[in-house]
Short mmCIF file of C-alpha atoms in Angstrom, two decimals:
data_model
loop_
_atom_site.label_atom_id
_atom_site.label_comp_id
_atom_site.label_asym_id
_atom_site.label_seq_id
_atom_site.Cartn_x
_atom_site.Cartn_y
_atom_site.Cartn_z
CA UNK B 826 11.95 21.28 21.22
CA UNK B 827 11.31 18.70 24.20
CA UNK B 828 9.93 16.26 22.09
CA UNK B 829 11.38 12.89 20.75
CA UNK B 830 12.92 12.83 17.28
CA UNK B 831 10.48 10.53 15.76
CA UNK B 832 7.28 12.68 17.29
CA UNK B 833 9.64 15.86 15.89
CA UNK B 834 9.48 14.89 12.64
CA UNK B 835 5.63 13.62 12.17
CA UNK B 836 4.83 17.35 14.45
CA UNK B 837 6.94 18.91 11.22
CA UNK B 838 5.43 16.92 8.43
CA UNK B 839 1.93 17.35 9.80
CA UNK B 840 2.31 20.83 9.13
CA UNK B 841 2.81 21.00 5.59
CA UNK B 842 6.60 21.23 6.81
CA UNK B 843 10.04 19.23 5.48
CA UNK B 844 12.61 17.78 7.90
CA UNK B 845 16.15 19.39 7.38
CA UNK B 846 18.89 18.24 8.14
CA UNK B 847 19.49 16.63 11.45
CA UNK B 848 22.66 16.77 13.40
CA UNK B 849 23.51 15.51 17.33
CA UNK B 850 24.63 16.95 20.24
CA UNK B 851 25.71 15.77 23.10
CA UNK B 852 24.03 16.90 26.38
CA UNK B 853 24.23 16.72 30.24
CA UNK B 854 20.34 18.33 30.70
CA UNK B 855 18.48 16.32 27.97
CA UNK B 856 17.48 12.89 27.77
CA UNK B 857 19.10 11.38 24.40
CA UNK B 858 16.80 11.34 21.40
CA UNK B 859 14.79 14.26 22.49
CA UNK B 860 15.25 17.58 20.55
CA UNK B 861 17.15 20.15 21.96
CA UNK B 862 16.35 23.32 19.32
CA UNK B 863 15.39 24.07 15.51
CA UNK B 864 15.85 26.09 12.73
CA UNK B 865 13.70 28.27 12.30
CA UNK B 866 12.84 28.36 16.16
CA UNK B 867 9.54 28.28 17.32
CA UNK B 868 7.37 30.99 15.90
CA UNK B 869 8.74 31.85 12.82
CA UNK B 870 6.66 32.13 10.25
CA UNK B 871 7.70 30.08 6.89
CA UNK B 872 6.67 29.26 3.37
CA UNK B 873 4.68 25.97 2.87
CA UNK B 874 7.11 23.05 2.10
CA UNK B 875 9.89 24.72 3.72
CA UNK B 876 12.61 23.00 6.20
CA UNK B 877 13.46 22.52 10.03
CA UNK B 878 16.37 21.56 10.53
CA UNK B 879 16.87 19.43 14.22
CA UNK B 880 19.36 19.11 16.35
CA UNK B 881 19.08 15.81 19.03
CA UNK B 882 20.40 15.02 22.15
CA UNK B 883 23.24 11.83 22.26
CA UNK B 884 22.83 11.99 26.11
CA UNK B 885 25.75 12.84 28.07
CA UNK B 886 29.11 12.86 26.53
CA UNK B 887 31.19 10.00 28.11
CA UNK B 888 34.70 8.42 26.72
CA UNK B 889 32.60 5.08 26.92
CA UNK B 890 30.13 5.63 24.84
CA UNK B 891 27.07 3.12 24.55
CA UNK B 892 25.58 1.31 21.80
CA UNK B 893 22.19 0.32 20.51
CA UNK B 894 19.27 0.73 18.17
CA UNK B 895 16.13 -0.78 17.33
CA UNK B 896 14.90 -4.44 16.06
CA UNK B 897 12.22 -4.22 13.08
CA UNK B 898 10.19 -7.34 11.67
CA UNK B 899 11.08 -9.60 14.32
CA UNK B 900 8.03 -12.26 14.15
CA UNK B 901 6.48 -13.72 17.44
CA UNK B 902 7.80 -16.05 19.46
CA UNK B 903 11.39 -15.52 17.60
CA UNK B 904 14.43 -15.22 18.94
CA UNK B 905 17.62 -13.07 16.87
CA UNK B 906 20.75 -12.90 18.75
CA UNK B 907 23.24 -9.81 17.96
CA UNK B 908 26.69 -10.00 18.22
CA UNK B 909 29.57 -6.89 19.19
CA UNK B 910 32.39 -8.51 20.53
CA UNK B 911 32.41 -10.57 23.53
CA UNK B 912 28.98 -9.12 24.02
CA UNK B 913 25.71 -11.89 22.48
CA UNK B 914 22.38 -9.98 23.38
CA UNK B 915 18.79 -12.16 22.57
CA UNK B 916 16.18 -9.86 21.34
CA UNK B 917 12.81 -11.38 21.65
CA UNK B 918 10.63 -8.51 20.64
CA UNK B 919 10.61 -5.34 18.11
CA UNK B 920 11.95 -1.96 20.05
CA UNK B 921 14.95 -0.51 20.89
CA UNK B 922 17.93 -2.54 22.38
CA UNK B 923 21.65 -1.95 24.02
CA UNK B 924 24.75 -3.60 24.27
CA UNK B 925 25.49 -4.01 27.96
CA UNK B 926 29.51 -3.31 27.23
CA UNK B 927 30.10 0.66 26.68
CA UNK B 928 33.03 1.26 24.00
CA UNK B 929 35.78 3.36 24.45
CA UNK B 930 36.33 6.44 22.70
CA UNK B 931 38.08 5.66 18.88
CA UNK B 932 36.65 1.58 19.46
CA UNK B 933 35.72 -0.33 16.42
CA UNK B 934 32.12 -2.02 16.23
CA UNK B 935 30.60 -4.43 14.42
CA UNK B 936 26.89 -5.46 15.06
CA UNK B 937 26.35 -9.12 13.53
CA UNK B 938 23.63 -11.65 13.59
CA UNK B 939 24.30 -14.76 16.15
CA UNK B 940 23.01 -17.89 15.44
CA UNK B 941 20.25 -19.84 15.23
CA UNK B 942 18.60 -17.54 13.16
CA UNK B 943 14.83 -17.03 13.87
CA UNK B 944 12.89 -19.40 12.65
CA UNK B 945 11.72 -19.04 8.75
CA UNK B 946 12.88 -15.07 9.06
CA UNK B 947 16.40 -13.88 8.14
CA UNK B 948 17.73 -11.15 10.19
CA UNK B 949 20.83 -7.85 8.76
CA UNK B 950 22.02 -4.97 10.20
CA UNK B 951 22.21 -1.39 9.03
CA UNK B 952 24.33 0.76 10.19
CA UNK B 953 26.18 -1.89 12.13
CA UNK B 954 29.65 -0.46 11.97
CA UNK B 955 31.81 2.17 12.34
CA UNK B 956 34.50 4.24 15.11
CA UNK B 957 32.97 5.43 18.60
CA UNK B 958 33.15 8.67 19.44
CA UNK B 959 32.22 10.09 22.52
CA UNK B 960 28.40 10.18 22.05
CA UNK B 961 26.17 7.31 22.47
CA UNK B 962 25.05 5.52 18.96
CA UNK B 963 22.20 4.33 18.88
CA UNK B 964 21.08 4.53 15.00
CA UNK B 965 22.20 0.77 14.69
CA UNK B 966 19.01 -0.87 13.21
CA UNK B 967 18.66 -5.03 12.47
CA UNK B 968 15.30 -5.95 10.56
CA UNK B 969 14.15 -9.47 9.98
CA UNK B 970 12.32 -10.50 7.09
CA UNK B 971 10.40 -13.84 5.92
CA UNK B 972 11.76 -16.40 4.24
CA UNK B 973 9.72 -15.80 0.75
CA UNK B 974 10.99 -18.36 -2.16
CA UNK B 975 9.59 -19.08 -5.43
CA UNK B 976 8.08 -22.32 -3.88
CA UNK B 977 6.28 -19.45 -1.52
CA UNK B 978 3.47 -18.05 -3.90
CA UNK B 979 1.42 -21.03 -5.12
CA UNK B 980 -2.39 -21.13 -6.95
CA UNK B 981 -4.07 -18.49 -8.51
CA UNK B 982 -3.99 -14.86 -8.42
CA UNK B 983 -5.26 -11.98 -10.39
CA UNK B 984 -3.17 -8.85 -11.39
CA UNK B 985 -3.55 -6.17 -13.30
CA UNK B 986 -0.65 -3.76 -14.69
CA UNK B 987 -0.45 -0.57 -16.65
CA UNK B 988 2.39 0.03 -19.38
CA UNK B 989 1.26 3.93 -20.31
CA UNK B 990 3.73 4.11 -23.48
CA UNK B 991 1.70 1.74 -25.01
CA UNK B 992 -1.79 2.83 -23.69
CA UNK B 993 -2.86 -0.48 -22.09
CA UNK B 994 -3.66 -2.18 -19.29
CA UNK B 995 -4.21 -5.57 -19.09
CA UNK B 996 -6.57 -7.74 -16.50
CA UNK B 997 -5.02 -11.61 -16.11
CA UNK B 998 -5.89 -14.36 -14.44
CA UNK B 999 -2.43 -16.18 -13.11
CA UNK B 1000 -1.51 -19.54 -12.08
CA UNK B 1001 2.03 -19.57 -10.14
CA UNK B 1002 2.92 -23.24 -10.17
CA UNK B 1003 5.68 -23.34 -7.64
CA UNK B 1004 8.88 -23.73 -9.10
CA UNK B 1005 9.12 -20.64 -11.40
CA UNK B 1006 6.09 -20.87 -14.10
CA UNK B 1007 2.88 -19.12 -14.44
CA UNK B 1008 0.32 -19.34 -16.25
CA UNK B 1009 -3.32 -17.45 -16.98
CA UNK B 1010 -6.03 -15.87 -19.45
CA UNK B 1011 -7.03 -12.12 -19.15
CA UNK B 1012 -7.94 -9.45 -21.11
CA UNK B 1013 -6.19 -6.07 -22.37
CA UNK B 1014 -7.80 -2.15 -23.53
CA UNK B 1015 -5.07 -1.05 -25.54
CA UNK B 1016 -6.29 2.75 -26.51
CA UNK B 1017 -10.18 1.87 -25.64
CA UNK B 1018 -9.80 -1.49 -28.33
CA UNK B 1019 -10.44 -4.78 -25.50
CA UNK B 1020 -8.49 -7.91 -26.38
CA UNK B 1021 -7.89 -11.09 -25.16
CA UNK B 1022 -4.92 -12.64 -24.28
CA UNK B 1023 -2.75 -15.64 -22.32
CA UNK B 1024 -0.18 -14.26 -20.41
CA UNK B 1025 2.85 -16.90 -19.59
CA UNK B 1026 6.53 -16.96 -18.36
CA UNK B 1027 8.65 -17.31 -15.33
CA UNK B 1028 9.07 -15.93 -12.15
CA UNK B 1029 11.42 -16.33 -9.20
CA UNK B 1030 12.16 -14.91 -5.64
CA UNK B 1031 16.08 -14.54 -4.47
CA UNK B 1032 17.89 -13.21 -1.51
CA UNK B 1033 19.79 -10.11 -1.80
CA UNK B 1034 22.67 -9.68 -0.46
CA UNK B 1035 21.02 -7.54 2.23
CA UNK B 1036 19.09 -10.64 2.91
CA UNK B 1037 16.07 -9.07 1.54
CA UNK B 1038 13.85 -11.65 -0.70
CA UNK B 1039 12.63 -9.56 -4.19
CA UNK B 1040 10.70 -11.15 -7.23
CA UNK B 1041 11.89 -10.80 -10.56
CA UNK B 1042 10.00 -12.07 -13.54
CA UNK B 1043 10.73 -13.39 -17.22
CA UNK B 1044 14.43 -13.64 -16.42
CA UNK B 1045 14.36 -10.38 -14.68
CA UNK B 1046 12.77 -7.96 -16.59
CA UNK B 1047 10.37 -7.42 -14.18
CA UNK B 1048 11.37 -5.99 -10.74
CA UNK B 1049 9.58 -6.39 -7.21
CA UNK B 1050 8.50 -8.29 -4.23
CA UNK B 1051 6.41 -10.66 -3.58
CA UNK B 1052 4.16 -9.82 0.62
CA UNK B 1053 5.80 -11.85 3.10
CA UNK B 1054 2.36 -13.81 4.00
CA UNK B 1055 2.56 -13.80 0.16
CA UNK B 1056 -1.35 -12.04 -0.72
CA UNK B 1057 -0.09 -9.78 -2.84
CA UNK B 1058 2.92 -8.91 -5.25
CA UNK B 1059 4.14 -5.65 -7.04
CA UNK B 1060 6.11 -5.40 -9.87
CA UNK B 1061 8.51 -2.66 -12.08
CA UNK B 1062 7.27 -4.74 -14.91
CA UNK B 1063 10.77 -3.78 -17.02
CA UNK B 1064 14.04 -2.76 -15.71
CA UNK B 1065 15.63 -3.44 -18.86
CA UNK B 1066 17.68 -0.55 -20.73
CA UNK B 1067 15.43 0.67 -23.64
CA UNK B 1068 12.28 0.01 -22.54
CA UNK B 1069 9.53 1.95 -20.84
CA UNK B 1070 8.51 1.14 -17.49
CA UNK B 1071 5.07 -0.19 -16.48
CA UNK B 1072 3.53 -1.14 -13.22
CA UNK B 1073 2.05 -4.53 -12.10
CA UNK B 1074 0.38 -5.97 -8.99
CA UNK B 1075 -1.55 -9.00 -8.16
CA UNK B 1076 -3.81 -10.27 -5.22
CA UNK B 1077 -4.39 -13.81 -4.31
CA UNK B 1078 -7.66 -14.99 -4.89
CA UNK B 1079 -9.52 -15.84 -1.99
CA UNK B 1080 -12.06 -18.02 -0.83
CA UNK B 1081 -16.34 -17.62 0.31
CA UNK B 1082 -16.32 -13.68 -0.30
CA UNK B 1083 -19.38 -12.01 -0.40
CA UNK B 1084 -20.45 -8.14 -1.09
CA UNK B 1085 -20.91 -7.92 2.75
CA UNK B 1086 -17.01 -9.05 3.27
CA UNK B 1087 -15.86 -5.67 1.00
CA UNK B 1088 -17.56 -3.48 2.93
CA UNK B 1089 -15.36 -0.44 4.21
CA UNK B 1090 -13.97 2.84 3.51
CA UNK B 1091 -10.86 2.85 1.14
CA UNK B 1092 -8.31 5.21 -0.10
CA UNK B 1093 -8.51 4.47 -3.78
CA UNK B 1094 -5.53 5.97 -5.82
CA UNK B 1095 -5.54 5.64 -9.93
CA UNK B 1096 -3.29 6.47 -12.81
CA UNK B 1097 -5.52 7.03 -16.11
CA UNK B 1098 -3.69 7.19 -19.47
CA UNK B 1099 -5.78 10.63 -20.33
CA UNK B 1100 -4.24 13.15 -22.56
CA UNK B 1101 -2.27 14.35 -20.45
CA UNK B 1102 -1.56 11.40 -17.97
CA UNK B 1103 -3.75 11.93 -14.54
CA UNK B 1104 -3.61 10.49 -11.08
CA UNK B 1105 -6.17 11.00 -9.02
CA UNK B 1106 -6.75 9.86 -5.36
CA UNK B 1107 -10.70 9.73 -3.33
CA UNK B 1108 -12.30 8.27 -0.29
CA UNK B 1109 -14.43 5.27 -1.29
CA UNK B 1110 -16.90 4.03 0.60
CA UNK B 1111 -18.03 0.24 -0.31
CA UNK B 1112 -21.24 -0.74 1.46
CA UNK B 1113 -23.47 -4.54 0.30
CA UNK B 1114 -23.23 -3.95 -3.24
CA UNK B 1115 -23.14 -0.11 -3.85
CA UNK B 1116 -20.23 2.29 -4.17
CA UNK B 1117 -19.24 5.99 -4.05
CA UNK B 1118 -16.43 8.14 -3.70
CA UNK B 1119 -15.54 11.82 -2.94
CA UNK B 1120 -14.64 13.86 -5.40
CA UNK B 1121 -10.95 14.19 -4.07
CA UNK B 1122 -7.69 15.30 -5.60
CA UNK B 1123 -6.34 14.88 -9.59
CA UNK B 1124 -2.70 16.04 -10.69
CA UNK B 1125 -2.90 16.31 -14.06
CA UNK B 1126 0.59 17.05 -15.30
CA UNK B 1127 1.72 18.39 -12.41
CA UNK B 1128 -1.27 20.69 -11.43
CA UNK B 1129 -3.62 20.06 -8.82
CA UNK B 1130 -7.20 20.16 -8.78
CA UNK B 1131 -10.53 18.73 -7.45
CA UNK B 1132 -11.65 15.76 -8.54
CA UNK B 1133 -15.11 14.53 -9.27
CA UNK B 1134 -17.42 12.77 -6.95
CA UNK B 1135 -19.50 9.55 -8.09
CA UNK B 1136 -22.21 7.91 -5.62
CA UNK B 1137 -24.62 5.48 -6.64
CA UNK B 1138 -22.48 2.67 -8.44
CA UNK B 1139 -22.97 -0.78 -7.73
CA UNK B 1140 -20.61 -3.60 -7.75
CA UNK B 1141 -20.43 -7.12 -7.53
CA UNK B 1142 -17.80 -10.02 -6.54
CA UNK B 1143 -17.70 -13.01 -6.58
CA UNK B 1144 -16.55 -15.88 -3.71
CA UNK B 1145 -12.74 -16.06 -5.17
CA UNK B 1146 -12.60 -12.15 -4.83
CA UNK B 1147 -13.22 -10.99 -8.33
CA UNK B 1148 -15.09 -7.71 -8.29
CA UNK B 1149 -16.89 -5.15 -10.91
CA UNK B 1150 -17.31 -1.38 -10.37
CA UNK B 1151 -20.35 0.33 -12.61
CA UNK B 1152 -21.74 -0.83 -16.22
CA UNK B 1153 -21.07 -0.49 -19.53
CA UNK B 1154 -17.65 1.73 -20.53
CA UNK B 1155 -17.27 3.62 -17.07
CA UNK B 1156 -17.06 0.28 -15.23
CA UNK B 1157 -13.60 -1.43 -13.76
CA UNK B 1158 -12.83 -4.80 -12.90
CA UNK B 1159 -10.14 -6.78 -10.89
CA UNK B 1160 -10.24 -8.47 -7.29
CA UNK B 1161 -9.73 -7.92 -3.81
CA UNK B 1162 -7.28 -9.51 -2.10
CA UNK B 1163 -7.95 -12.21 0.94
CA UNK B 1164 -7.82 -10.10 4.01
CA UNK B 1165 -10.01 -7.40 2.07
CA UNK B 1166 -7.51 -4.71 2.54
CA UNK B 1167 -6.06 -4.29 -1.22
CA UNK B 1168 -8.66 -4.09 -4.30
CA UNK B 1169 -6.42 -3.60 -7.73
CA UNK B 1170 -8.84 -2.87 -10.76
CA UNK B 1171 -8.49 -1.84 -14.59
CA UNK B 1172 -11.25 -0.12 -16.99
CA UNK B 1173 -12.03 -3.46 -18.90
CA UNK B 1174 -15.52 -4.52 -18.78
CA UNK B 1175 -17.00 -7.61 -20.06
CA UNK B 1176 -19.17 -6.19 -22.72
CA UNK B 1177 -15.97 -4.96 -25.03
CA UNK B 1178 -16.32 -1.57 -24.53
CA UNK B 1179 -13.19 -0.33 -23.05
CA UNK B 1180 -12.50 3.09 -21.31
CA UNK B 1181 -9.44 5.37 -21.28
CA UNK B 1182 -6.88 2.35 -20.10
CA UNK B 1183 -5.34 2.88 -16.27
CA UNK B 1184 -4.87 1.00 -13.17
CA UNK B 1185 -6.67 1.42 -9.54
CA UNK B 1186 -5.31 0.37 -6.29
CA UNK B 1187 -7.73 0.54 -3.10
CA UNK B 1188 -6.50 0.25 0.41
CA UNK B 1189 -9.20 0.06 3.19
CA UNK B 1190 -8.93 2.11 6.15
CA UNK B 1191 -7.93 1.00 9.33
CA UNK B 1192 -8.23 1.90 13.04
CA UNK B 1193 -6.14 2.49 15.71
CA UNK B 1194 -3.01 2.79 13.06
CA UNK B 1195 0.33 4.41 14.89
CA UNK B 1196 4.01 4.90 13.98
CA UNK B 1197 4.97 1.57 14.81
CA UNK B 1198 2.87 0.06 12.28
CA UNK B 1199 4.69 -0.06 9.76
CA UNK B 1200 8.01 -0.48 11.37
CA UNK B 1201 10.06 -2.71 9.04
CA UNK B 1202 11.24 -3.35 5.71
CA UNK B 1203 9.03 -2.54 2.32
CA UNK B 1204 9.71 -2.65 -1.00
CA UNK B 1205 7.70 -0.15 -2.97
CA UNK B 1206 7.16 0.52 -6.67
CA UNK B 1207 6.24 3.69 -8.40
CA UNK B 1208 5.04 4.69 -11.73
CA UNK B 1209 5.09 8.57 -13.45
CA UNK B 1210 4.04 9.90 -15.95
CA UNK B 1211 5.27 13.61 -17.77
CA UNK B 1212 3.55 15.31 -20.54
CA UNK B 1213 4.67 12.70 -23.32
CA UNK B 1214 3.42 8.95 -23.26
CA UNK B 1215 7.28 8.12 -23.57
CA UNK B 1216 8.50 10.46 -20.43
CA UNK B 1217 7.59 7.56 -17.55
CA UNK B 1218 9.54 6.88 -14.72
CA UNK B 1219 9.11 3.36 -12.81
CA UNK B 1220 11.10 3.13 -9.64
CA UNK B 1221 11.39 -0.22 -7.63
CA UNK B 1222 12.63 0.77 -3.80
CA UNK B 1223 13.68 -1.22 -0.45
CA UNK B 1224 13.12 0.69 2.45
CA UNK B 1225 13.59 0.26 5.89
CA UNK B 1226 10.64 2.47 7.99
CA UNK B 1227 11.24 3.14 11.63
CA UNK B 1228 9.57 5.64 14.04
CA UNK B 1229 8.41 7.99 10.92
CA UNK B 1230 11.74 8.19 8.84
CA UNK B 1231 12.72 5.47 6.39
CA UNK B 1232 16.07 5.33 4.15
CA UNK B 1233 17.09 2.58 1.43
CA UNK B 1234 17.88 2.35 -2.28
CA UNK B 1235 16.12 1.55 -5.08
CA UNK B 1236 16.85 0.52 -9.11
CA UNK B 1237 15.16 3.30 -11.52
CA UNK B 1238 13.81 3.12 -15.14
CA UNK B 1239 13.27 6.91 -16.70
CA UNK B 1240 12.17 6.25 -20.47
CA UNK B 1241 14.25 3.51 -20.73
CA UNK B 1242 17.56 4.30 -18.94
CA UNK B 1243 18.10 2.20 -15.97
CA UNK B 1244 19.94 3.14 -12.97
CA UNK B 1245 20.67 1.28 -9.97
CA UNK B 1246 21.82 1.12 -5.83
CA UNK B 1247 20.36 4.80 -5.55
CA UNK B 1248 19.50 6.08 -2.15
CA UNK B 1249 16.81 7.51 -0.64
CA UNK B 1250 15.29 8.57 2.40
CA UNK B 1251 12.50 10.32 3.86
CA UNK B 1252 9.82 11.09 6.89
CA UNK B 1253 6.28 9.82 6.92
CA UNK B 1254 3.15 10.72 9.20
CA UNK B 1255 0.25 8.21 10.02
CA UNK B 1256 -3.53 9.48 11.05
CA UNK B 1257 -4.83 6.22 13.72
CA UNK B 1258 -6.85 5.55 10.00
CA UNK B 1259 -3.83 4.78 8.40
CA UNK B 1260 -4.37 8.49 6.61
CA UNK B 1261 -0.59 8.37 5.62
CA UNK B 1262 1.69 11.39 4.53
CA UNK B 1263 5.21 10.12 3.30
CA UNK B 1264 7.49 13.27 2.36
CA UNK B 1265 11.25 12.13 0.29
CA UNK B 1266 14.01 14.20 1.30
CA UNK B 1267 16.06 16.52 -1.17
CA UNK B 1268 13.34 18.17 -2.67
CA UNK B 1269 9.99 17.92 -0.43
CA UNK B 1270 8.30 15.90 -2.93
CA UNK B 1271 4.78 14.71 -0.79
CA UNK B 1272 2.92 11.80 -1.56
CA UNK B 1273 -0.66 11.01 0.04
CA UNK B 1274 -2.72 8.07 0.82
CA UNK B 1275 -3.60 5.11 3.21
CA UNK B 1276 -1.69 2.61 4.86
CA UNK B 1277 -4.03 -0.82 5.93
CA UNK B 1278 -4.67 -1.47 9.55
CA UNK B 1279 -2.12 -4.45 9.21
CA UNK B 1280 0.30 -2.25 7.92
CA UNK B 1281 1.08 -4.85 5.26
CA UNK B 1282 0.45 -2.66 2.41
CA UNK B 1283 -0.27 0.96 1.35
CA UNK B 1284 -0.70 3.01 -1.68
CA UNK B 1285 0.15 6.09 -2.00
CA UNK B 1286 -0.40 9.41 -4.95
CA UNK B 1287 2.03 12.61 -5.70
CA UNK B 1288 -0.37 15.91 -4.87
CA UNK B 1289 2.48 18.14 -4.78
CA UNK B 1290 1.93 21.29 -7.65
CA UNK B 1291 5.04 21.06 -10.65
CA UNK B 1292 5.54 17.32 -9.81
CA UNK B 1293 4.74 14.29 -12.31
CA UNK B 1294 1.39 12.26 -11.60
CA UNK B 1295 2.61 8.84 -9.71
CA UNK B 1296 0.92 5.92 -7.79
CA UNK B 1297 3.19 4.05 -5.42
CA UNK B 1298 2.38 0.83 -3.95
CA UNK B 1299 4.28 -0.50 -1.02
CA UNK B 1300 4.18 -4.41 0.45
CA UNK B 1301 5.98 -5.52 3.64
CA UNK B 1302 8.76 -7.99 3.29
#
């Protein structure tokens, strides 16, 4: 009580806590935004996981009502104009905005985007309409995204991707050409058996009709977005009725990187195709050619235990990025992307000995990370796993995160039977690390991990006991 909604809800998640549901209230005495009680009140003592619900101050009530919300993505220097009315406010910077007209009580709105548009960025609104009441609205939120085509991603980058039904992963070398094509050479460990093979077919990046560019692959099979600054892609490699879903991303390779370059401390998250399926996430810590991690957390079909530490491994990588972890059968390989935030790895080593197939995904640690970081728009891709190598659930979603909530929708393959425009929505909590908790309403399902000090990607691992092992990956758009 007292504090701001956003602060509310990272205070409740912090504490091992769910947000409820939250209603609003007008008020003469508090400020709008700011909390004016919850249930349970203060005190109370409550199971783990449990709810508060919130109820928020709308300001004063008035019969002219005023309107507003907050710009996301908005790129320097840019310009987006919004449009209610006779009313054409410029917004030249992310935050909150209002409309200097009030409405009248039972008024129609309509929040559009003016033109010019801002320069290589396209701009929607959500939550842009509706009737006035006689509370202030000001949930109206317009993000702005990059222009991202399929002439966007160009040269060569390296992916890996995990299908667990078929117990492989595969380690590729790709050259996008440009107009739709790529091409490469990699290497798979299909059930501990390595293999070589030459991955080709097409790719493309449209606009959605929420103005939201997406990458689809091989005629759109494949499901997911390509970064805005375009470093890194992620992929629901098959949203295709009757087959499983798998999970693919890919770095750019870079240029004149060295062992020095890597050095950091990561939040490394994997999903190993063990019997039964286990995701595990660990701190690493990379340092001129050796590497260690803590020992962590592991769900293993839905229980939760302590990992196991390793210290003492050495890698190497070379100046386009590509990087090996350990020797012989325990050791990974992949690359790390150019900014060094994002390392994606698989078990395939270079002497043909695999090791039980996966995928890792390492995001380095940042400082100084807050709220606002990852204000915006995201599309993120999951991959779970039940007890059966056929019971997999891939989920591609576009969210929109704002001052520690985000909502959106997102298509859904569950062993093979696609579903999509389903919503979702959520809270999240950042550590000034990027330490990231992100909890999805309508069931407190919790997901850990790290969030890089760009805020351009983070990766993130389901520790919560009775629920399915899952890395998510998330890119900004």
């Amino acid at each position: 009580v007292g504090s701001m909604q956003a602060a509310a809800m990272n205070s409740i998640t912090g504490a091992g806590l769910t947000v409820g549901t939250v209603t609003t209230q007008s008020s003469a005495t508090v400020a709008g935004g700011t909390v004016i009680s919850e249930n349970p009140a203060a005190g109370a003592s409550v199971v783990s996981g449990s709810a508060v619900a919130l109820v928020v101050s709308s300001g004063p009530s008035t019969s002219n009502p005023k309107l507003g919300g907050i710009v996301l993505g908005l790129a320097g220097a840019q310009t987006v104009h919004l449009l209610n009315g006779a009313d054409n406010v410029p917004i030249s910077a992310n935050g909150t905005f209002q409309f200097p007209t009030a409405l009248a009580s039972g008024q129609t709105y309509n929040v559009t985007i003016g033109s010019p548009q801002p320069t290589g960025q396209t701009c929607a609104v959500a939550n842009g309409a509706g009737t006035a009441a006689s509370s202030n609205i000001y949930n109206v939120v317009v993000y702005c995204t990059v222009n991202v085509t399929t002439a966007s991603p160009t040269g060569a980058y390296t992916m890996v991707s995990n299908q667990i039904d078929q117990q492989q992963d595969v380690l590729a070398n790709l050259n996008l050409d440009g107009v739709g094509n790529y091409t490469g050479t990699g290497t798979t460990d299909t059930n501990n058996v390595i293999a070589s093979v030459s991955p080709s077919g097409t790719y493309a990046i449209a606009i959605a009709p929420d103005s939201i560019p997406y990458l689809t692959t091989n005629g759109g099979n494949g499901q997911g977005a390509m970064e805005f600054n375009t470093n890194a892609f992620v992929l629901l490699t098959s949203v295709t009725a009757g087959m499983q879903p798998g999970l693919a991303i890919g770095v750019k390779q870079a240029q004149n990187v060295t062992a020095s370059s890597v050095n950091g401390t990561y939040t490394g998250v994997s999903l190993e195709n063990t019997s039964p399926i286990s995701s595990t996430i660990k701190t690493d810590t990379v340092s001129n050619g050796t590497f260690s991690n803590g020992a962590g957390q592991t769900n293993t079909n839905g229980t939760i235990s302590t990992g196991t530490a390793n210290s003492g491994l050495t890698y190497t990588v070379t100046s386009s990025g590509a990087i090996t972890v350990g020797t012989g059968g325990a050791g990974v390989s992949g690359a790390v992307s150019a900014d060094g935030d994002l390392i994606v790895a698989a078990p395939i080593t270079s002497n043909g000995n695999g090791s039980t197939p996966g995928i890792y995904v390492l995001v380095k640690q940042g400082t100084g990370v807050a709220t606002a970081t990852i204000n915006g728009v995201y599309t993120m891709v999951s991959l779970s796993t039940g007890a059966s190598l056929t019971a997999n659930d891939g989920k591609s979603y576009v969210v929109t995160m704002a001052g520690g909530a985000f909502g959106g929708g997102y298509y859904e393959n569950n062993a093979g039977t696609v579903t999509t425009a389903t919503n979702i929505s959520g809270t999240y909590a950042l550590a000034a690390d990027g330490t990231m908790n992100m909890v999805i309403s309508g069931g407190g399902q919790t997901l850990l991990g790290t969030v890089s000090g760009d805020g351009n990607v983070f990766v993130l691992a389901d520790m919560t006991s009775g629920e399915r092992p899952t890395l998510l990956v998330g890119v900004r758009q």
